[in-house]
Tab-separated table of C-alpha atoms and ligand atoms in Angstrom:
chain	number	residue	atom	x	y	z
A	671	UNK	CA	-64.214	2.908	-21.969
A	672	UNK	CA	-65.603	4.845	-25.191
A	673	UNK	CA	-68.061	7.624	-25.281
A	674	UNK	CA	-69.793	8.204	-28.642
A	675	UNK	CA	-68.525	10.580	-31.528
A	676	UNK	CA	-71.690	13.060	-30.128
A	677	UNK	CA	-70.660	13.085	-26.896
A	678	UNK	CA	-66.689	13.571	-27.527
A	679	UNK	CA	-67.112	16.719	-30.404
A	680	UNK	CA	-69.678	18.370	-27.505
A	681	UNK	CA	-68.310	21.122	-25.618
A	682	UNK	CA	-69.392	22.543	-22.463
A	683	UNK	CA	-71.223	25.828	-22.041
A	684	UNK	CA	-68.709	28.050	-21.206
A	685	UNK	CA	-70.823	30.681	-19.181
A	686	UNK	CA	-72.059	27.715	-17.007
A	687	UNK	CA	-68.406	26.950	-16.530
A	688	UNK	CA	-66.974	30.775	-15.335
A	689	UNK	CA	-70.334	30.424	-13.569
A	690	UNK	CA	-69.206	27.296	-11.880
A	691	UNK	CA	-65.547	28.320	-10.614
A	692	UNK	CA	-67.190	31.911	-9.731
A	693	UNK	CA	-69.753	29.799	-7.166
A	694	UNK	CA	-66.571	27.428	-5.900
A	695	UNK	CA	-64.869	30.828	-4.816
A	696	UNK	CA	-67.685	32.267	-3.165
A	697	UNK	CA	-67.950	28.514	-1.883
A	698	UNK	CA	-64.597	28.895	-0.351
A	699	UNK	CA	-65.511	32.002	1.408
A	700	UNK	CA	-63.945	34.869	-1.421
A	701	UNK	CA	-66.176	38.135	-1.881
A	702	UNK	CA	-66.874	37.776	-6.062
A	703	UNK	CA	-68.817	40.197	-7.508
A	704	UNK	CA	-70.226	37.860	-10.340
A	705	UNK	CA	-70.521	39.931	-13.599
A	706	UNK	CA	-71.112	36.538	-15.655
A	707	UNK	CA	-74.452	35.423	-14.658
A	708	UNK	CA	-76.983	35.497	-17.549
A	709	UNK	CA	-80.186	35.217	-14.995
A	710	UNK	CA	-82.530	38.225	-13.586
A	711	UNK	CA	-80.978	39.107	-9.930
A	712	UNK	CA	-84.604	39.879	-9.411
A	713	UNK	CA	-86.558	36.891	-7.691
A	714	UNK	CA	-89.763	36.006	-9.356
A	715	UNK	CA	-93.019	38.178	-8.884
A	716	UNK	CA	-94.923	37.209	-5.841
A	717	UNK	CA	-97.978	36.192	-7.901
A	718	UNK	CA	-96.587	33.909	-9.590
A	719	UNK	CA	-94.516	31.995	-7.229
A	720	UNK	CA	-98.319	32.117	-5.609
A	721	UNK	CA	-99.678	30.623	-8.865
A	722	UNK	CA	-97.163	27.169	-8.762
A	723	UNK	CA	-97.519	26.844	-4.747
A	724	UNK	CA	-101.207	26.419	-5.417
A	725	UNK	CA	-100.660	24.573	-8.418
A	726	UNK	CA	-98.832	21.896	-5.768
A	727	UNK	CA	-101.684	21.981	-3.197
A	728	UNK	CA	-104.424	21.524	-5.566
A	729	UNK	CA	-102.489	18.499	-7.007
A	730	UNK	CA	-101.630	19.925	-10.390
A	731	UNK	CA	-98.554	17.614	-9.974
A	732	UNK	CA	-99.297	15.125	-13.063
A	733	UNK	CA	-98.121	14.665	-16.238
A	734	UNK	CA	-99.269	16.745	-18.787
A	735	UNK	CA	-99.490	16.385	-22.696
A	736	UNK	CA	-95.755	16.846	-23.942
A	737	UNK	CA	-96.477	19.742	-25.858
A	738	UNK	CA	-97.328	21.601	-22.578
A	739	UNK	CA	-101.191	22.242	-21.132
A	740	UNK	CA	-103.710	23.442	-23.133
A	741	UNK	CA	-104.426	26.204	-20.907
A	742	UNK	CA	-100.716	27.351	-21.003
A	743	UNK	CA	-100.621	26.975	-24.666
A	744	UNK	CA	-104.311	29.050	-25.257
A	745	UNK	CA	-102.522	32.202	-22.870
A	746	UNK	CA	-99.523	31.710	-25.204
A	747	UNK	CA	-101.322	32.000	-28.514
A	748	UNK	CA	-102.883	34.813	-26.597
A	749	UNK	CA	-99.239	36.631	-25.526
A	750	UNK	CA	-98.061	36.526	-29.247
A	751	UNK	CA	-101.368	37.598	-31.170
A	752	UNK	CA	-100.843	40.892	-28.483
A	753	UNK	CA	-97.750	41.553	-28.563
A	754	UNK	CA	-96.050	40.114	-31.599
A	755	UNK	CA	-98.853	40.165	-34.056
A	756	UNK	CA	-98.924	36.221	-34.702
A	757	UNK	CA	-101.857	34.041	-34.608
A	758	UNK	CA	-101.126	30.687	-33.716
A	759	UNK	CA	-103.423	27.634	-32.744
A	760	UNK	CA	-102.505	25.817	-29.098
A	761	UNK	CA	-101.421	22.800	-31.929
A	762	UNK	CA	-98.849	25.144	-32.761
A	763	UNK	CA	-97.383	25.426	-29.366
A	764	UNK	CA	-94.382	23.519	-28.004
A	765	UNK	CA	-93.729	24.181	-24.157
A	766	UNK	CA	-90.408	23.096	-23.458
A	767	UNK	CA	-88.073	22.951	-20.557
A	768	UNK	CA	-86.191	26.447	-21.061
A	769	UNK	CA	-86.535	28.311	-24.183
A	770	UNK	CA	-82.608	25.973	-24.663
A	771	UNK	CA	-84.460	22.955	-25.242
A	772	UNK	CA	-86.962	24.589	-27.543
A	773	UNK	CA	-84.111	25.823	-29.552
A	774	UNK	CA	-82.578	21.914	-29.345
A	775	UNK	CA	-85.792	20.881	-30.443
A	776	UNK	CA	-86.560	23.179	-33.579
A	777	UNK	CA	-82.719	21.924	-34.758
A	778	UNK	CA	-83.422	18.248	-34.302
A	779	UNK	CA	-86.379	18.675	-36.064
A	780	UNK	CA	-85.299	20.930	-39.135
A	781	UNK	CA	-81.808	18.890	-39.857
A	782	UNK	CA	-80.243	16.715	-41.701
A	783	UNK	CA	-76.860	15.238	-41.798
A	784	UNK	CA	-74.730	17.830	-42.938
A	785	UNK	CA	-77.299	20.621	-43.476
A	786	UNK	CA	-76.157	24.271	-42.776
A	787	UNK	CA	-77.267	27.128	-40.433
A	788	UNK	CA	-76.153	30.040	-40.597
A	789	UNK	CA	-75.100	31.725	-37.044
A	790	UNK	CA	-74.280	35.525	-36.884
A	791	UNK	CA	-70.541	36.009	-34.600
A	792	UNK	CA	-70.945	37.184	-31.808
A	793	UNK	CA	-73.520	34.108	-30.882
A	794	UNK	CA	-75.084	32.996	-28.209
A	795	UNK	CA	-72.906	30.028	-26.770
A	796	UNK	CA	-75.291	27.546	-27.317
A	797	UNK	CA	-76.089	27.702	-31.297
A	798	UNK	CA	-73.320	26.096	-32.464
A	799	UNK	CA	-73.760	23.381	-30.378
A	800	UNK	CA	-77.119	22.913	-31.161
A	801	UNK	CA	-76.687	22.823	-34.859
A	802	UNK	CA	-73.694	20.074	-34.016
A	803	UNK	CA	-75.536	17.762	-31.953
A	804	UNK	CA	-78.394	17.829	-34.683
A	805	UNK	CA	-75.756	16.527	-37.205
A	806	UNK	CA	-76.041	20.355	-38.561
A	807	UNK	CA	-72.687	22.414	-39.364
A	808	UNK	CA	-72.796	26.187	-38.195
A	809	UNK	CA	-71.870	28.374	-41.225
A	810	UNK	CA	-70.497	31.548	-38.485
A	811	UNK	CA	-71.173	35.165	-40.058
A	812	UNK	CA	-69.083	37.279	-38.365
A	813	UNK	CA	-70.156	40.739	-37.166
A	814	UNK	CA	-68.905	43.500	-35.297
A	815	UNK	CA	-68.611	47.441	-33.852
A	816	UNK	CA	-68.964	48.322	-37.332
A	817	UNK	CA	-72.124	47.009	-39.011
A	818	UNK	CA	-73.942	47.408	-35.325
A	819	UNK	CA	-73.166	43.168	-34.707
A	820	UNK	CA	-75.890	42.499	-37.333
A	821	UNK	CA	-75.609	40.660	-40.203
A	822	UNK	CA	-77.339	41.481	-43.791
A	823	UNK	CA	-77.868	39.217	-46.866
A	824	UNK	CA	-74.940	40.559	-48.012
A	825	UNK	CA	-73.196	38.944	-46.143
A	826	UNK	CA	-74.728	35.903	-45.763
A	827	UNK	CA	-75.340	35.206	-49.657
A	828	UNK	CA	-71.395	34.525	-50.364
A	829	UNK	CA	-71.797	31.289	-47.307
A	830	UNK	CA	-75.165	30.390	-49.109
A	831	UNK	CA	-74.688	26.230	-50.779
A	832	UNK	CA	-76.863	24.092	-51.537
A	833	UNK	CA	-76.821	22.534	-48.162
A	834	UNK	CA	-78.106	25.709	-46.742
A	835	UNK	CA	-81.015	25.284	-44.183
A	836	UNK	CA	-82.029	27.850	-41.879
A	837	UNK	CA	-80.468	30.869	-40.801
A	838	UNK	CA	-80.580	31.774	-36.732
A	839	UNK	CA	-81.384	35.068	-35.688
A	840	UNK	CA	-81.577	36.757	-32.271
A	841	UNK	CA	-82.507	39.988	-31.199
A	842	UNK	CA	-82.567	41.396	-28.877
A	843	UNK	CA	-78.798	39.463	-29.309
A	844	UNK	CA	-77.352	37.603	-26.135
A	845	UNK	CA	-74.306	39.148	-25.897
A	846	UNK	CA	-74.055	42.275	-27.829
A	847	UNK	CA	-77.516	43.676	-26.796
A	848	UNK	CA	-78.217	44.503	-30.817
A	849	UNK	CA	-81.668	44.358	-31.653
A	850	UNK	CA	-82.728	44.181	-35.294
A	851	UNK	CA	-84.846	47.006	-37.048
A	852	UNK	CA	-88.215	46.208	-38.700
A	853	UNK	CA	-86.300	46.764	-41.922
A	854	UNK	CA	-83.413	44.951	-41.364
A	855	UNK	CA	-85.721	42.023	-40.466
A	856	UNK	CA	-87.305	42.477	-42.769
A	857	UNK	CA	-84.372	42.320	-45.505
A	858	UNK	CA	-83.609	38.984	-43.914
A	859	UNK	CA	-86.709	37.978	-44.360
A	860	UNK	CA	-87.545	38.450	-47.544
A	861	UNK	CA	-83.568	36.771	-48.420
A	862	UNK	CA	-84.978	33.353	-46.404
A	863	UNK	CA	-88.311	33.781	-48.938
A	864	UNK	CA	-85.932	33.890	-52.161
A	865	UNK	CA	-83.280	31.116	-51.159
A	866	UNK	CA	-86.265	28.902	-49.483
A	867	UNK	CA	-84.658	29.204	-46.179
A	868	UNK	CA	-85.681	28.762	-42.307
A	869	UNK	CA	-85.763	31.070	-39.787
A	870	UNK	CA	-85.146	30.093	-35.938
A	871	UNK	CA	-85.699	33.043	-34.178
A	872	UNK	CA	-84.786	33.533	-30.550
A	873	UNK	CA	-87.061	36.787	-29.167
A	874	UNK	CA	-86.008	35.621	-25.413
A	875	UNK	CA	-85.054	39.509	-24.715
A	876	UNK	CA	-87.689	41.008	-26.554
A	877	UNK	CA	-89.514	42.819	-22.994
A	878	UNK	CA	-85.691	44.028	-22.050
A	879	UNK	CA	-85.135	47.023	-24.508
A	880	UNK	CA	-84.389	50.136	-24.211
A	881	UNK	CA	-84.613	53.963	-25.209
A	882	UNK	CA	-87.449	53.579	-27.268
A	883	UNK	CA	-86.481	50.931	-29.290
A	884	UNK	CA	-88.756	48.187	-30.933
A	885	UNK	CA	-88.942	44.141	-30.836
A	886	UNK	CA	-90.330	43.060	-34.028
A	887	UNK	CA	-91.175	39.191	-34.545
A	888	UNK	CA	-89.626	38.297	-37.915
A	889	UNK	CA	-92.643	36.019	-38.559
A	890	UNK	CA	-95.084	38.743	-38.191
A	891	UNK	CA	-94.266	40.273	-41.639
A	892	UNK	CA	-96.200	37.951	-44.294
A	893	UNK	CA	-97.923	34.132	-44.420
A	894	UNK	CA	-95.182	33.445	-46.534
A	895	UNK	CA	-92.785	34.721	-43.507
A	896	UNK	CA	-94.266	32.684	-40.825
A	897	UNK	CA	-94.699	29.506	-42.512
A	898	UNK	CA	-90.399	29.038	-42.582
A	899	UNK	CA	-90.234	30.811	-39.035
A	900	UNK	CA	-89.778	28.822	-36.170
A	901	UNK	CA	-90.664	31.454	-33.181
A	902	UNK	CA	-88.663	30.687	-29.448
A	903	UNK	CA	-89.399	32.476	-26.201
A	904	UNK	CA	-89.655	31.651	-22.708
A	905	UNK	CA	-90.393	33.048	-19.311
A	906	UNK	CA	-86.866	33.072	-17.953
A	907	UNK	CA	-85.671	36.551	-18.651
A	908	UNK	CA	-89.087	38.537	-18.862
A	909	UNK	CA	-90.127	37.486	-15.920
A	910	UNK	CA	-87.164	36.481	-13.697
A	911	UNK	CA	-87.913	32.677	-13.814
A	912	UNK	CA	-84.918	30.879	-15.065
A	913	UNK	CA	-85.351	27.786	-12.458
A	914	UNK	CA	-88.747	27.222	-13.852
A	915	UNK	CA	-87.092	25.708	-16.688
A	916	UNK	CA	-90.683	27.555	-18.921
A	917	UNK	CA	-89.614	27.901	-22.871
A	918	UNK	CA	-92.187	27.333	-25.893
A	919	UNK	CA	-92.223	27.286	-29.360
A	920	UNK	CA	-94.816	28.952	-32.341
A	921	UNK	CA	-94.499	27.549	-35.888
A	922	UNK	CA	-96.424	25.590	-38.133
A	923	UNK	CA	-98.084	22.415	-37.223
A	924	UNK	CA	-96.051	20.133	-38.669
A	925	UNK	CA	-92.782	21.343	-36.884
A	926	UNK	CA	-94.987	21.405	-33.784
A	927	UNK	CA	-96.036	18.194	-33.931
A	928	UNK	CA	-92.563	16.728	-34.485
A	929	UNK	CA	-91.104	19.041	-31.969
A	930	UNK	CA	-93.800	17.239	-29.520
A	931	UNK	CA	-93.225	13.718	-30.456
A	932	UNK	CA	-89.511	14.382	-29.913
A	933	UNK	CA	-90.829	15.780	-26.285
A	934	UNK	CA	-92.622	12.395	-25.931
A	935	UNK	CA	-89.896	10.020	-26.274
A	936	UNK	CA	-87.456	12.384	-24.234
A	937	UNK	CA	-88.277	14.426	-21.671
A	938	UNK	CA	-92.295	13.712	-21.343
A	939	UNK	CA	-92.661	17.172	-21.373
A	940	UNK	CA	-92.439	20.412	-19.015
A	941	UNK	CA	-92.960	20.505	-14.886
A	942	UNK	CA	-96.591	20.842	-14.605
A	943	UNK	CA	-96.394	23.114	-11.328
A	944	UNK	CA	-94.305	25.142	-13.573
A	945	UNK	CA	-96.864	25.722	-16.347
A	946	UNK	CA	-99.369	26.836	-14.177
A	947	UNK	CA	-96.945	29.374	-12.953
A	948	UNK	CA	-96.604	30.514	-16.838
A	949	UNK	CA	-99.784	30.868	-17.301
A	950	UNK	CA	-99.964	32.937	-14.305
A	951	UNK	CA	-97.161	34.980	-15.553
A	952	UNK	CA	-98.687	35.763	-19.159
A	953	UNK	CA	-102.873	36.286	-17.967
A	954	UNK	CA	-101.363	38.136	-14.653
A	955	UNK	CA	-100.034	41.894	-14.308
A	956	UNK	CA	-97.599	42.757	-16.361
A	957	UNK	CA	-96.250	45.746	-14.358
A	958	UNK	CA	-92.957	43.941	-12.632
A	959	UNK	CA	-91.856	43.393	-16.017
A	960	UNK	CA	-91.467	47.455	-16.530
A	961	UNK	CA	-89.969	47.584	-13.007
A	962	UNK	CA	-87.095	44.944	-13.448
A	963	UNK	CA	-86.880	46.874	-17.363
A	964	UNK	CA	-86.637	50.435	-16.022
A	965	UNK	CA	-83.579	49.145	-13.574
A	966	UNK	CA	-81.736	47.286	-16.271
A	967	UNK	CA	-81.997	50.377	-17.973
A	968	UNK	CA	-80.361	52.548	-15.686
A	969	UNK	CA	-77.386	50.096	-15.088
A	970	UNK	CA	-76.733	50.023	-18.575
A	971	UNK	CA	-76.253	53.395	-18.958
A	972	UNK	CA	-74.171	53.563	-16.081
A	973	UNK	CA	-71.807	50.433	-16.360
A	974	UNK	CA	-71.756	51.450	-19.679
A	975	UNK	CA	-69.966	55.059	-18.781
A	976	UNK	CA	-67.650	53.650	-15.973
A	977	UNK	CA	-66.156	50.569	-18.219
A	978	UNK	CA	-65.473	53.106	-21.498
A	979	UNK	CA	-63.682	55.077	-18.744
A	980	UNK	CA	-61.494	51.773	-18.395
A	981	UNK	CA	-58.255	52.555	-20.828
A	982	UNK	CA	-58.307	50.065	-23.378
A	983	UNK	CA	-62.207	48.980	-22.903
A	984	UNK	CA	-64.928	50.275	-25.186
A	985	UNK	CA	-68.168	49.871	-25.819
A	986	UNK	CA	-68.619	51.142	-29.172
A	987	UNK	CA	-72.207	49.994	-29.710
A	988	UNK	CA	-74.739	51.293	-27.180
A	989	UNK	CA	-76.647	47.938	-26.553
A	990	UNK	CA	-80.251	48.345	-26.778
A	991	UNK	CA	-81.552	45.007	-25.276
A	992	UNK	CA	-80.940	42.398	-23.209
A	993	UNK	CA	-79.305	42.737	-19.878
A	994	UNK	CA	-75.607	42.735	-21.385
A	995	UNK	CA	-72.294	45.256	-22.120
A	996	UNK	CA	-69.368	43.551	-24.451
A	997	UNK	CA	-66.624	45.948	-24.497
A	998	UNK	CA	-63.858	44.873	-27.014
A	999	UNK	CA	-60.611	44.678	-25.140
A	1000	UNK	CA	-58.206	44.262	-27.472
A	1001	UNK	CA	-56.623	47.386	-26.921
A	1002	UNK	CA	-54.996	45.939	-23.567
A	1003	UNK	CA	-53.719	42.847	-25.487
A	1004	UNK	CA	-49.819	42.561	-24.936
A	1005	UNK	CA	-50.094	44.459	-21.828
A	1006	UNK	CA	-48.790	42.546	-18.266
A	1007	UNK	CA	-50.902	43.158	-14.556
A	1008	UNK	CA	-49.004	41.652	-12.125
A	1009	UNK	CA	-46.627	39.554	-14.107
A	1010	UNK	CA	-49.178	38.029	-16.371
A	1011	UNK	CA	-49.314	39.018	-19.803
A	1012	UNK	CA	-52.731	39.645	-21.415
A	1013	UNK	CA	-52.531	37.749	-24.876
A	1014	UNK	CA	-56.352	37.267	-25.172
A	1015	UNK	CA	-59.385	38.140	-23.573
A	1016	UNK	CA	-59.726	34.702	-21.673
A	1017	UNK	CA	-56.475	35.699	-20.328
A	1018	UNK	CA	-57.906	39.085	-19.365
A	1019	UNK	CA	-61.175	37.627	-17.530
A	1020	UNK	CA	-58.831	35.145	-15.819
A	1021	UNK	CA	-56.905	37.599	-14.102
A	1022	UNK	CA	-60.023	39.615	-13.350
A	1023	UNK	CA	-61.480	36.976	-11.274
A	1024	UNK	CA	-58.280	35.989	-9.820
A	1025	UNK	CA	-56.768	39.526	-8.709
A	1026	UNK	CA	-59.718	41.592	-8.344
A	1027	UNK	CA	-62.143	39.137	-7.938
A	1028	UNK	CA	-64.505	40.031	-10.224
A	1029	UNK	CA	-66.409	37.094	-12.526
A	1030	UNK	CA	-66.841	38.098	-16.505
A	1031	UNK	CA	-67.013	36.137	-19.648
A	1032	UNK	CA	-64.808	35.805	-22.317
A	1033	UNK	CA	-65.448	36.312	-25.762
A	1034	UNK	CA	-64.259	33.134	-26.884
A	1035	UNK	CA	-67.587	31.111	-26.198
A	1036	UNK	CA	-69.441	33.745	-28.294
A	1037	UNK	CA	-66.985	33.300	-31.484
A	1038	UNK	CA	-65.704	37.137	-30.438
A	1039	UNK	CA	-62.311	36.626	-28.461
A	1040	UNK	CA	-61.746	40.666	-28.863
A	1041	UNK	CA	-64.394	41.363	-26.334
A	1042	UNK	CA	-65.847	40.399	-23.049
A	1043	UNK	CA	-69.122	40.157	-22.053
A	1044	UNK	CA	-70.558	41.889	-18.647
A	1045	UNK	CA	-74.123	41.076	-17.323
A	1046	UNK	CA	-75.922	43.833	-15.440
A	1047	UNK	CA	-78.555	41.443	-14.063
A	1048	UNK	CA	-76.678	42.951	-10.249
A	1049	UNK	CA	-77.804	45.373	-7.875
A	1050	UNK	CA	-76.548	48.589	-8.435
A	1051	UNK	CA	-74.045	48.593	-5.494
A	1052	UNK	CA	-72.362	45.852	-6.670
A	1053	UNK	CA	-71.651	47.018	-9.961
A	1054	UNK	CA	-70.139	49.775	-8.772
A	1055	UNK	CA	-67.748	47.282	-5.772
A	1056	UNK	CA	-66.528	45.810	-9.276
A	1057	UNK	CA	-65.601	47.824	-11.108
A	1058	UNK	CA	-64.033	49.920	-8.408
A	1059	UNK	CA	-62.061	46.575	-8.193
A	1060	UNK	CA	-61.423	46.517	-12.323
A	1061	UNK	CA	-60.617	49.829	-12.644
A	1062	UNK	CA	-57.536	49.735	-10.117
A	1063	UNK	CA	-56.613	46.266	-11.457
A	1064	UNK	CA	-56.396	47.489	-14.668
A	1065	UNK	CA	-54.636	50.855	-13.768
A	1066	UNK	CA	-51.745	48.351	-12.762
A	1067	UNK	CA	-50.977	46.961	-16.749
A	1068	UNK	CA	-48.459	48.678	-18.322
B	1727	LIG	C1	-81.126	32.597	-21.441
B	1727	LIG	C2	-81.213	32.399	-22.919
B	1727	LIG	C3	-81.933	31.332	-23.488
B	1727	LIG	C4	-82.526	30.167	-22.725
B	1727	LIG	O1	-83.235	30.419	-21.644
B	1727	LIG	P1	-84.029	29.279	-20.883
B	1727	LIG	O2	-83.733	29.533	-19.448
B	1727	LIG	O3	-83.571	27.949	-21.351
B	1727	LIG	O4	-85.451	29.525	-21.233
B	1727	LIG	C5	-82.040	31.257	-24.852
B	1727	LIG	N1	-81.464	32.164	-25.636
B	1727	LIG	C6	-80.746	33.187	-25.145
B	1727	LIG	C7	-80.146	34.139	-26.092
B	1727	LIG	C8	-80.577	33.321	-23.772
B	1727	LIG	O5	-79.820	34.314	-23.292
């Protein structure tokens, strides 16, 4: 029995995996409060659950094109003249399975053998991977407390070679909750434009942020911009709709149209009760999306407060997107709780589920093993069961 080179240098998602042995306990009958999810706790609006139930009745149960509906694609095109300032054509538009397999797509299409990406640290656990399985080599940038977990060309130009390809960006960033200024962006930008680079953007967050701050779309700056940008986004976090499996692409046509023809030999494309559920999501109200923001909001600020009360745990950057905290822990490395010393952080998030059954994620997936990542995608009253159940755990190390 052999599996192929691919398949043996692939690891698995690690979030999935907490995310597995946190549904086994709860399986078993154990109270977890799960802290690692990376979904909306909200359930999807009403209208557009309406929107694919309909979509079944009236038989809208065929295949589609493989780059998605046209009618899906036209509201798209719509959605990111409006709110990003891009105008795209439908051609331009890739609806994938989950804004993950846009992502896979856009580096299957854009790499070669060997060709580089560069990948700010702390990533999302994916991007790596991605780049790998494309025959790509991530080129890691690593960030942290003190340049706000962004990267500059500064500190990308010393990993620039001549194999460089593209460089990844995402903001707001799954985990830190960073999200990129307009002219931080557009330093980036403007670096891509002088060392002929591409940009894969990932704006999956960009209706989750916070205290007045700003998405900008990095392609929205120039032609020149948008030409090397390949745009992702998706309807899972906006609007609470992860099992729809709804992700898309914007870039030029030619990336489109390879991005499609790799649909067509793969997957055939998205669900088609599913993209009539989009659609209803991007031409419908808008208002639950402010709702589900306004309550991340206020359990950011709150977890937030409780875990920099935790002696050893800080969160030294506010985040200001997304629906995650990622304290750096470090300070309690070398400590014991119960007999178990705390070397690392996936030691730390093991004996947080174990002893006060309470489900986070270590850094080490996102290339950060000082910190741990907390998702406040829970209801308010759990938050506060766990980390009633952290703090006293952690009152114990010594
Ligand atoms: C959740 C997530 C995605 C993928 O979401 P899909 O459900 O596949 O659309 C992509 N990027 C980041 C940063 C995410 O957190």
């Amino acid at each position: 029995m052999r599996l192929s080179a691919r398949a043996r240098a692939m690891s698995p998602s690690p979030t999935m995996a907490i995310d597995a042995k946190t549904k086994q306990m709860m399986a078993e009958g154990i109270d977890v409060v799960n802290f690692s999810v990376g979904e909306p706790d909200f359930d999807t609006p009403e209208h557009i659950k309406q929107a694919g139930i309909k979509a079944i009745t009236e038989g809208q149960t065929k295949y589609t094109p493989a780059a998605g509906t046209l009618t899906l694609r036209k509201a798209i095109c719509e959605k990111l003249l409006k709110d990003n300032g891009l105008a795209y054509k439908p051609e331009q538009i890739v609806v994938s399975n989950g804004a993950k397999q846009s992502l896979y797509n856009a580096f299957q299409v854009l790499l070669d053998p060997g060709d580089e990406v560069i990948i700010q640290a702390p990533y999302w656990v994916s991007y790596p991977e991605m780049v790998k399985l494309a025959g790509g080599v991530p080129v890691v940038i690593e960030t942290n407390e003190s340049n706000g977990f962004k990267m500059t060309p500064d500190m990308i130009r010393p990993k620039l070679t001549p194999r460089t390809r593209a460089i990844n960006l995402n903001s707001p960033s799954n985990p830190t909750g960073a999200v990129y200024t307009r002219q931080e962006l557009e330093a980036l930008a403007n670096f891509a434009v002088e060392h002929d680079l591409m940009i894969v953007t990932d704006e999956m967050y960009e209706k989750l942020v916070y205290g007045g701050v700003q998405h900008i779309s990095i392609a929205s700056f120039s032609a020149e911009v948008k030409a090397r940008t390949i745009t992702v986004n998706g309807m899972s976090k906006a609007f609470a709709m992860t099992g729809w499996r709804m992700g898309y692409t914007a870039s030029e046509t030619i990336y489109a149209k390879a991005m499609a023809d790799l649909q067509s030999q793969s997957t055939s494309g998205a669900s088609s009760i599913s993209q009539v559920a989009a659609t209803q999501a991007l031409v419908g109200p808008q208002e639950p999306i402010e709702v589900m923001r306004q309550e991340f909001d206020r359990r950011r600020q709150h977890m937030m407060e409780r875990i920099n009360r935790i002696p050893g745990w800080k969160v030294a950057v506010a985040p200001e997107g997304a629906f995650y905290l990622f304290p750096s822990v470090k300070d309690v490395f070398g400590k014991t709780i119960r007999g178990r010393t705390i070397n690392t952080s996936d030691d730390l998030a093991a004996v947080i589920l174990e002893e006060a059954r309470v489900a986070v994620v270590p850094g080490s997936g996102f290339g950060a093993p000082d910190f741990i990542r907390f998702s406040y995608a829970t209801s308010m009253e759990r938050i506060e069961a766990g980390l009633d159940r952290i703090e006293s755990l952690m009152q114990e190390a010594h």
